[in-house]
Coordinates of C-alpha atoms in Angstrom, one line a residue:
G1 CA 0.0 0.0 0.0
P2 CA 1.0 3.6 -0.1
S3 CA 3.5 5.0 2.4
G4 CA 2.3 7.2 5.3
Q5 CA 3.5 10.3 3.5
A6 CA 1.6 9.3 0.3
K7 CA -1.6 8.7 2.4
W8 CA -1.3 12.3 3.8
L9 CA -0.7 13.7 0.3
E10 CA -3.8 11.9 -0.9
L11 CA -5.8 13.5 2.0
A12 CA -4.5 17.1 1.2
P13 CA -7.4 17.8 -1.3
L14 CA -9.9 16.6 1.4
I15 CA -8.4 19.0 3.9
C16 CA -8.5 21.8 1.4
A17 CA -12.1 21.0 0.5
L18 CA -13.1 21.1 4.1
W19 CA -11.2 24.3 4.7
L20 CA -12.4 26.2 1.6
G21 CA -15.6 24.6 0.5
C22 CA -17.8 25.4 3.5
A23 CA -20.2 28.4 3.2
E24 CA -23.6 27.9 4.9
P25 CA -23.8 28.4 8.7
V26 CA -25.8 25.7 10.6
P27 CA -28.4 27.2 12.8
S28 CA -28.2 26.2 16.4
V29 CA -30.0 26.8 19.7
L30 CA -28.0 27.9 22.7
A31 CA -28.7 25.7 25.6
E32 CA -27.2 25.4 29.0
D33 CA -26.5 21.7 28.6
T34 CA -24.0 22.4 25.9
L35 CA -21.6 24.2 28.3
I36 CA -18.6 22.5 29.7
E37 CA -17.2 23.6 33.0
G38 CA -14.4 21.2 33.7
V39 CA -13.4 17.6 33.7
G40 CA -16.0 16.7 36.4
A41 CA -18.9 18.0 34.1
E42 CA -20.0 14.6 32.7
S43 CA -22.8 14.4 30.2
R44 CA -26.2 13.1 31.3
A45 CA -25.7 10.1 29.0
L46 CA -22.7 8.7 27.1
S47 CA -24.2 10.1 23.9
D48 CA -27.4 10.9 22.1
F49 CA -26.1 9.0 19.1
S50 CA -28.5 6.9 17.2
E51 CA -27.9 5.0 14.0
H52 CA -31.6 5.6 13.2
I53 CA -31.3 9.4 12.9
P54 CA -32.0 10.1 9.2
Y55 CA -29.6 11.9 6.9
A56 CA -30.6 15.0 5.0
Q57 CA -29.1 16.2 1.7
S58 CA -26.7 19.1 1.8
P59 CA -26.5 21.8 -0.9
D60 CA -23.6 20.0 -2.5
G61 CA -25.4 16.7 -2.6
S62 CA -23.6 15.1 0.4
L63 CA -25.6 13.6 3.2
H64 CA -25.5 15.1 6.7
R65 CA -27.1 14.7 10.1
H66 CA -26.9 16.5 13.5
L67 CA -25.7 14.3 16.4
R68 CA -24.2 14.5 19.8
F69 CA -21.4 12.6 21.6
G70 CA -21.3 13.4 25.3
K71 CA -21.4 17.2 25.7
L72 CA -20.4 18.0 22.1
K73 CA -22.9 18.5 19.3
F74 CA -21.7 17.9 15.8
I75 CA -22.6 17.4 12.1
E76 CA -21.7 14.2 10.3
I77 CA -21.2 14.6 6.6
V78 CA -20.8 11.8 4.0
P79 CA -19.8 12.7 0.4
P80 CA -22.3 12.3 -2.4
G81 CA -22.8 8.8 -3.7
V82 CA -21.1 7.1 -0.7
D83 CA -22.8 4.6 1.5
P84 CA -23.0 6.2 5.0
H85 CA -22.6 2.8 6.5
A86 CA -19.3 2.1 4.7
S87 CA -16.0 2.0 6.5
L88 CA -14.5 5.5 5.8
P89 CA -11.6 7.5 7.1
I90 CA -12.9 9.9 9.8
V91 CA -11.8 13.5 9.5
V92 CA -12.7 15.7 12.5
H93 CA -12.7 19.4 11.5
F94 CA -12.5 22.0 14.3
H95 CA -13.8 25.5 13.6
G96 CA -12.1 28.7 14.8
L97 CA -13.0 31.2 17.4
S98 CA -16.5 32.7 17.0
D99 CA -17.4 30.3 14.2
R100 CA -19.6 27.2 13.9
P101 CA -19.9 24.0 11.9
R102 CA -20.9 24.7 8.3
L103 CA -22.5 22.5 5.7
P104 CA -20.6 22.3 2.3
S105 CA -21.8 24.9 -0.2
A106 CA -23.3 23.9 -3.5
S107 CA -20.0 24.6 -5.2
A108 CA -17.9 22.5 -2.8
Q109 CA -15.3 20.2 -4.5
H110 CA -15.0 16.7 -2.9
P111 CA -11.7 14.9 -2.9
S112 CA -11.2 11.6 -4.8
I113 CA -10.8 9.8 -1.4
P114 CA -14.2 9.7 0.3
A115 CA -14.2 10.3 4.1
R116 CA -16.7 10.8 6.9
I117 CA -16.4 14.4 8.1
L118 CA -17.3 15.2 11.7
L119 CA -17.8 18.9 12.5
P120 CA -18.0 19.4 16.2
R121 CA -19.3 22.7 17.6
G122 CA -17.4 24.5 20.3
P123 CA -19.3 24.2 23.7
Y124 CA -19.2 27.9 24.6
P125 CA -21.3 30.6 22.9
F126 CA -18.9 33.4 21.8
E127 CA -20.0 36.5 19.9
R128 CA -21.8 35.2 16.7
G129 CA -20.6 31.6 17.0
F130 CA -18.8 29.3 19.5
A131 CA -15.5 28.8 21.2
W132 CA -13.6 25.8 22.6
Y133 CA -13.0 27.6 25.9
P134 CA -14.8 30.6 27.5
Y135 CA -11.8 32.8 28.4
R136 CA -9.3 34.9 26.5
V137 CA -5.7 35.1 27.5
R138 CA -5.9 38.9 27.9
E139 CA -8.5 38.4 30.7
N140 CA -5.7 37.0 33.0
R141 CA -7.9 34.3 34.5
R142 CA -5.3 31.6 34.5
E143 CA -6.9 29.1 36.9
E144 CA -10.4 29.4 35.3
M145 CA -8.8 29.1 31.8
K146 CA -6.8 26.0 32.9
R147 CA -9.9 24.3 34.2
A148 CA -11.9 25.1 31.1
L149 CA -9.1 23.9 28.8
E150 CA -8.8 20.7 30.8
G151 CA -12.6 20.2 30.6
T152 CA -12.6 20.8 26.8
A153 CA -9.6 18.5 26.3
H154 CA -11.4 15.8 28.3
H155 CA -14.6 16.0 26.3
L156 CA -12.7 16.2 23.0
A157 CA -10.8 13.0 23.9
R158 CA -14.1 11.3 24.7
F159 CA -15.6 12.6 21.4
L160 CA -12.7 11.1 19.4
D161 CA -12.9 7.8 21.3
E162 CA -16.6 7.6 20.7
A163 CA -16.2 8.5 17.0
S164 CA -13.7 5.6 16.7
E165 CA -16.2 3.2 18.3
R166 CA -19.4 4.3 16.5
F167 CA -18.1 4.7 12.9
R168 CA -16.3 2.0 11.0
S169 CA -13.0 3.3 9.7
P170 CA -9.8 1.8 8.3
C171 CA -7.7 4.2 10.4
R172 CA -7.7 6.4 13.5
P173 CA -9.6 9.8 13.2
I174 CA -7.7 12.6 11.6
A175 CA -8.1 16.0 13.3
V176 CA -7.8 19.2 11.4
G177 CA -8.7 22.8 12.0
F178 CA -7.6 26.4 12.2
S179 CA -7.6 29.3 14.6

């Protein structure tokens, strides 16, 4: 099979498509149960995941559905023409500060390698979007920021573990994002 470097090069178009091909914001409702306040803040259930939640069609023809693992809500996207139950590489794409998960626009280009895209939403409302922790460095709230970062890291680790358990994939999840 291809070397590790060759596999990453094959995924480069996928990462670019995720990065550049998203245009439509996904509406959301702000709810108290989406907030994370530290490692001890466990979710009410392991997940609200159900294999029976139906897929909807995105503007680009891909399939998507809104799910939750633990405290994190997310969108699952499967490229057009791909069986959503197939074993696919998992790409977890993290949004930047004050942004939100977005469905692919009608003009999105999909890479030649199909993958299951998971778009988690930051747990903290921030301006017109969401954030991965509720404090800014300039606020000089080191202890609160440390606890919030530990809590977010804990829930992201659980999210990645559950994604690996729930979706068939030939490899470990690939995490990408920007800030």
